[in-house]
Amino acid sequence: MSSSETMSVEEQLAAGQTEDGIVRAADGTPLKARLAKALRREKLRSFLMISPLLLFIVLSFLMPIGDMLLRSVENKIVQNTLPTVVQELERWDPASEELPDEATFAALATDLKIAVKERIHTRLGSRLNYEQSGFSGLFRSTGRAVRKMEEGPYKEQFIKADEDWGKLQTWVVLDSFKAPYTAGYFLNAVDAENTVDGVQMKAENERIYIQLFIRTMWMSLAITFMCLLLGYPVAYLLAHLPARTSNMLMILVLLPFWTSLLVRTSAWKVLLQGQGVINDLLVWVGFVDDADRLVLINNQTGTIIAMTHILLPFMILPLYSVMKTISPTYVRAAKSMGANDWTSFWKVYFPQSVPGIGAGAILVFILAIGYYITPALVGGTSGIFISNRIAFHISTSLNWGLAAALGAILLVLVLLLFYVYDKIVGIDNVKLG
Amino acid sequence: MSNTRGASVVFDGVQKSYDGENLVVKNLNLDIAHGEFLTMLGPSGSGKTTCLMMLAGFEPATHGEIYLNGNPINNVPPHKRGIGMVFQNYALFPHMSVAENLAFPLKVRGMGKAESEERINRALDMVELGAFGSRRPAQLSGGQQQRVAVARALVFDPELVLMDEPLGALDKQLREQMQYEIKHIHDNLGVTVVYVTHDQTEALTMSDRVAVFNDGIIQQLSPPDVLYESPDNSFVAQFIGENNKLAGSVVEIGKGVCTVKLDDGTIVQADPVNVHNVGDRTSVSLRPERIEVAPDNSPDNLVDGKIEEMIYLGDHIRVRMNVAGNNEFIVKVRNRRDKRPISAGDVVKVGWDAADAKALDEAI
């Protein structure tokens, strides 16, 4: 007889045993369900506690960003302005290499007349102008002509009003942007375009964004590397000097943190410019000839110098907090076993500080890749980042769709790098304190 | 101590100060013989760990010289001293496996792979962890980490091994077991061991000699039994084992025996250890197990004591009494079948021999 058979039912229940193998609570309900119920109240309470913040984030952050990102593919303007033309174009095949038929031109006249009345035709003109220059003028001039157009046939009248209507490319562009959603902004963001022969890279001299992305990446890498090089010894001192001295040093590290970003960047302008402090000093010492002073600003050098300085604390602080936890006895142990200063540092101390390097590097890199103010002020034309271009499209050219596409690509790139980083270093290895 | 494998160490007039105002170690003179197991015992802040760090080379001596095998080592950097060391929290490298930890001292010495593997296996077998070479330190229990630390300190065959409170983080049972294991390893290998602890049991069970530190000075340097039975001063008497203190003044002093008048007027006979003149204040030290309740024979001292409290501890009964005005007077009564029953509140005779009562300097 096994022990479970000798037990009464109450005893079995009390011990949490049943014949079917499901562990049950004293009242017979499965223990798992019981536990979930007991924890539900806890979970609900936690959720209620974070819900104001969640709501705030969703409303003020996630929704606007989602809306902005949607703009990178949204393209309802063609459909809204020229609804009948879009319908007529369904029948047209761009590969036929012939202009659309008379019905399409008639539809164009109908739609444009309404659009002109509502004064929205120029808006469509500037939208399509992003894809091919000339559209803005085309719609403005056609807008004036269409009011005086006579009844039928419209094809010749339009071509007379502006000969671009007789070009196949004009209709290809119109056709490829008739859908409510478009990849056009994204193509543009990677220096490609939609032509009669499908998606193609733009002409060599018109490509800017890919180059800008690459530049943003390598300069961010350079800045991260510089921060690590300069920050590691400082973090080491911070972690291992006596408390009084290290507190003093910590204040020096944090001081730039408390100073306005603009002030610091402007200070670099003063220091780095041709007639600035650094060049004056070098000329005075005799390292540099007065005639060819170093160009330290309004180029990549300027951006790297200023941003390294600005982002340095973001490298030092995670490094410091990790180094603080590395007991000095490890290095002592290494030395007692016969390792010299360098070996005990490199084989014993350094590997244990890698999580700090990981945290600092990822923090600096991500901050750098999206940096805007400093490159704008000291970067000139060769030292600007992709974010400066995004800002340009948001506030100057008002091409929000392209700005959104560039931003989305940047976001995906960062997430991709995160993934690669996780594979190599491991996010678990990143310690911020 | 006839073994010649271990190194000898000499501290010659060593002083150490961290701030230039206070001496942490005051004029330390200490000879450690080849193959000796010497323990530095003392409360925290007594300077024992500082001495160890000076010997290891992590702290420079402010004054004086330290000799290893007769050679001065003040200017030898730690990694060239060839001293094995076991740290308080083991200091096993967390990013290396156990075998890599053990390989570290061999690798920095440029030892070949075959030989170093053989040595690592031998060292791991010595601490009975042969199968654990590929584990990370974090995957081991505290006791296992401890053994790895010992193995790592010994794997490169040092002549001298320093241990800085190596058992402090272990629970009581494991600590006792490790005490024996370390002792056996010492006996088998014949290396010199300098061991730092604040645990007197550890010091007594393991050491050839114990140096009791207090206030930067060695209070006594003796084998464990001498330390316990003939303390040089009241600090040592109090620090090592349990101890009853009776304060009084010397009224008569002779050869090997003196008469002390305790503060409540009781006259007792004691062994004058460091009282020299009639009238000296003294603290008479008595071990609880050397006192007899209602003795059958007639000991040198016999006084009245009132039983305040009795605690049953199985093998003995711990009796707290009021004797000569001291109501923290502890007597250990052996748990014997034929013993006359006593209970709290009784007034009984307690007695002890003069040789077991040490008249020491006045306790602080």
PDB file of C-alpha atoms in Angstrom, chain A residues 329-341 343-344 347-349 351-352, chain B residues 53 58-59 78-79 83 85 87 91-96 104-105 108-109 152 156:
ATOM      1  CA  THR A 329      41.844  42.844  -3.698  1.00  0.00           C
ATOM      2  CA  TYR A 330      41.533  41.377  -7.210  1.00  0.00           C
ATOM      3  CA  VAL A 331      44.516  43.364  -8.414  1.00  0.00           C
ATOM      4  CA  ARG A 332      46.345  42.624  -5.183  1.00  0.00           C
ATOM      5  CA  ALA A 333      45.633  38.932  -5.639  1.00  0.00           C
ATOM      6  CA  ALA A 334      46.980  39.100  -9.188  1.00  0.00           C
ATOM      7  CA  LYS A 335      50.136  40.805  -7.977  1.00  0.00           C
ATOM      8  CA  SER A 336      50.629  38.330  -5.156  1.00  0.00           C
ATOM      9  CA  MET A 337      50.570  35.620  -7.805  1.00  0.00           C
ATOM     10  CA  GLY A 338      53.387  37.281  -9.701  1.00  0.00           C
ATOM     11  CA  ALA A 339      51.630  39.467 -12.254  1.00  0.00           C
ATOM     12  CA  ASN A 340      53.202  42.864 -12.892  1.00  0.00           C
ATOM     13  CA  ASP A 341      51.168  46.080 -12.911  1.00  0.00           C
ATOM     14  CA  THR A 343      49.252  42.151 -16.554  1.00  0.00           C
ATOM     15  CA  SER A 344      47.173  42.501 -13.421  1.00  0.00           C
ATOM     16  CA  LYS A 347      44.009  40.371 -17.358  1.00  0.00           C
ATOM     17  CA  VAL A 348      42.161  40.993 -14.121  1.00  0.00           C
ATOM     18  CA  TYR A 349      40.933  44.567 -13.785  1.00  0.00           C
ATOM     19  CA  PRO A 351      37.802  42.409 -18.083  1.00  0.00           C
ATOM     20  CA  GLN A 352      35.775  43.254 -15.006  1.00  0.00           C
TER      21      GLN A 352
ATOM     22  CA  MET B  53      50.067  43.801   3.946  1.00  0.00           C
ATOM     23  CA  PHE B  58      51.013  46.168  -0.631  1.00  0.00           C
ATOM     24  CA  GLU B  59      51.907  48.650   2.086  1.00  0.00           C
ATOM     25  CA  PRO B  78      54.764  42.462  -4.483  1.00  0.00           C
ATOM     26  CA  HIS B  79      54.791  40.478  -7.709  1.00  0.00           C
ATOM     27  CA  ILE B  83      54.399  34.958  -1.663  1.00  0.00           C
ATOM     28  CA  MET B  85      48.105  34.870  -0.483  1.00  0.00           C
ATOM     29  CA  PHE B  87      42.263  36.924   0.843  1.00  0.00           C
ATOM     30  CA  ALA B  91      39.398  37.404  -4.562  1.00  0.00           C
ATOM     31  CA  LEU B  92      38.786  34.664  -7.114  1.00  0.00           C
ATOM     32  CA  PHE B  93      38.657  36.273 -10.533  1.00  0.00           C
ATOM     33  CA  PRO B  94      34.964  36.164 -11.453  1.00  0.00           C
ATOM     34  CA  HIS B  95      35.570  36.259 -15.209  1.00  0.00           C
ATOM     35  CA  MET B  96      37.744  33.133 -15.196  1.00  0.00           C
ATOM     36  CA  PHE B 104      46.970  32.553 -13.711  1.00  0.00           C
ATOM     37  CA  PRO B 105      50.075  32.469 -11.458  1.00  0.00           C
ATOM     38  CA  VAL B 108      52.546  34.859 -15.638  1.00  0.00           C
ATOM     39  CA  ARG B 109      55.569  32.744 -14.787  1.00  0.00           C
ATOM     40  CA  ARG B 152      45.464  29.091  -6.073  1.00  0.00           C
ATOM     41  CA  PHE B 156      52.952  27.987  -7.787  1.00  0.00           C
TER      42      PHE B 156
END
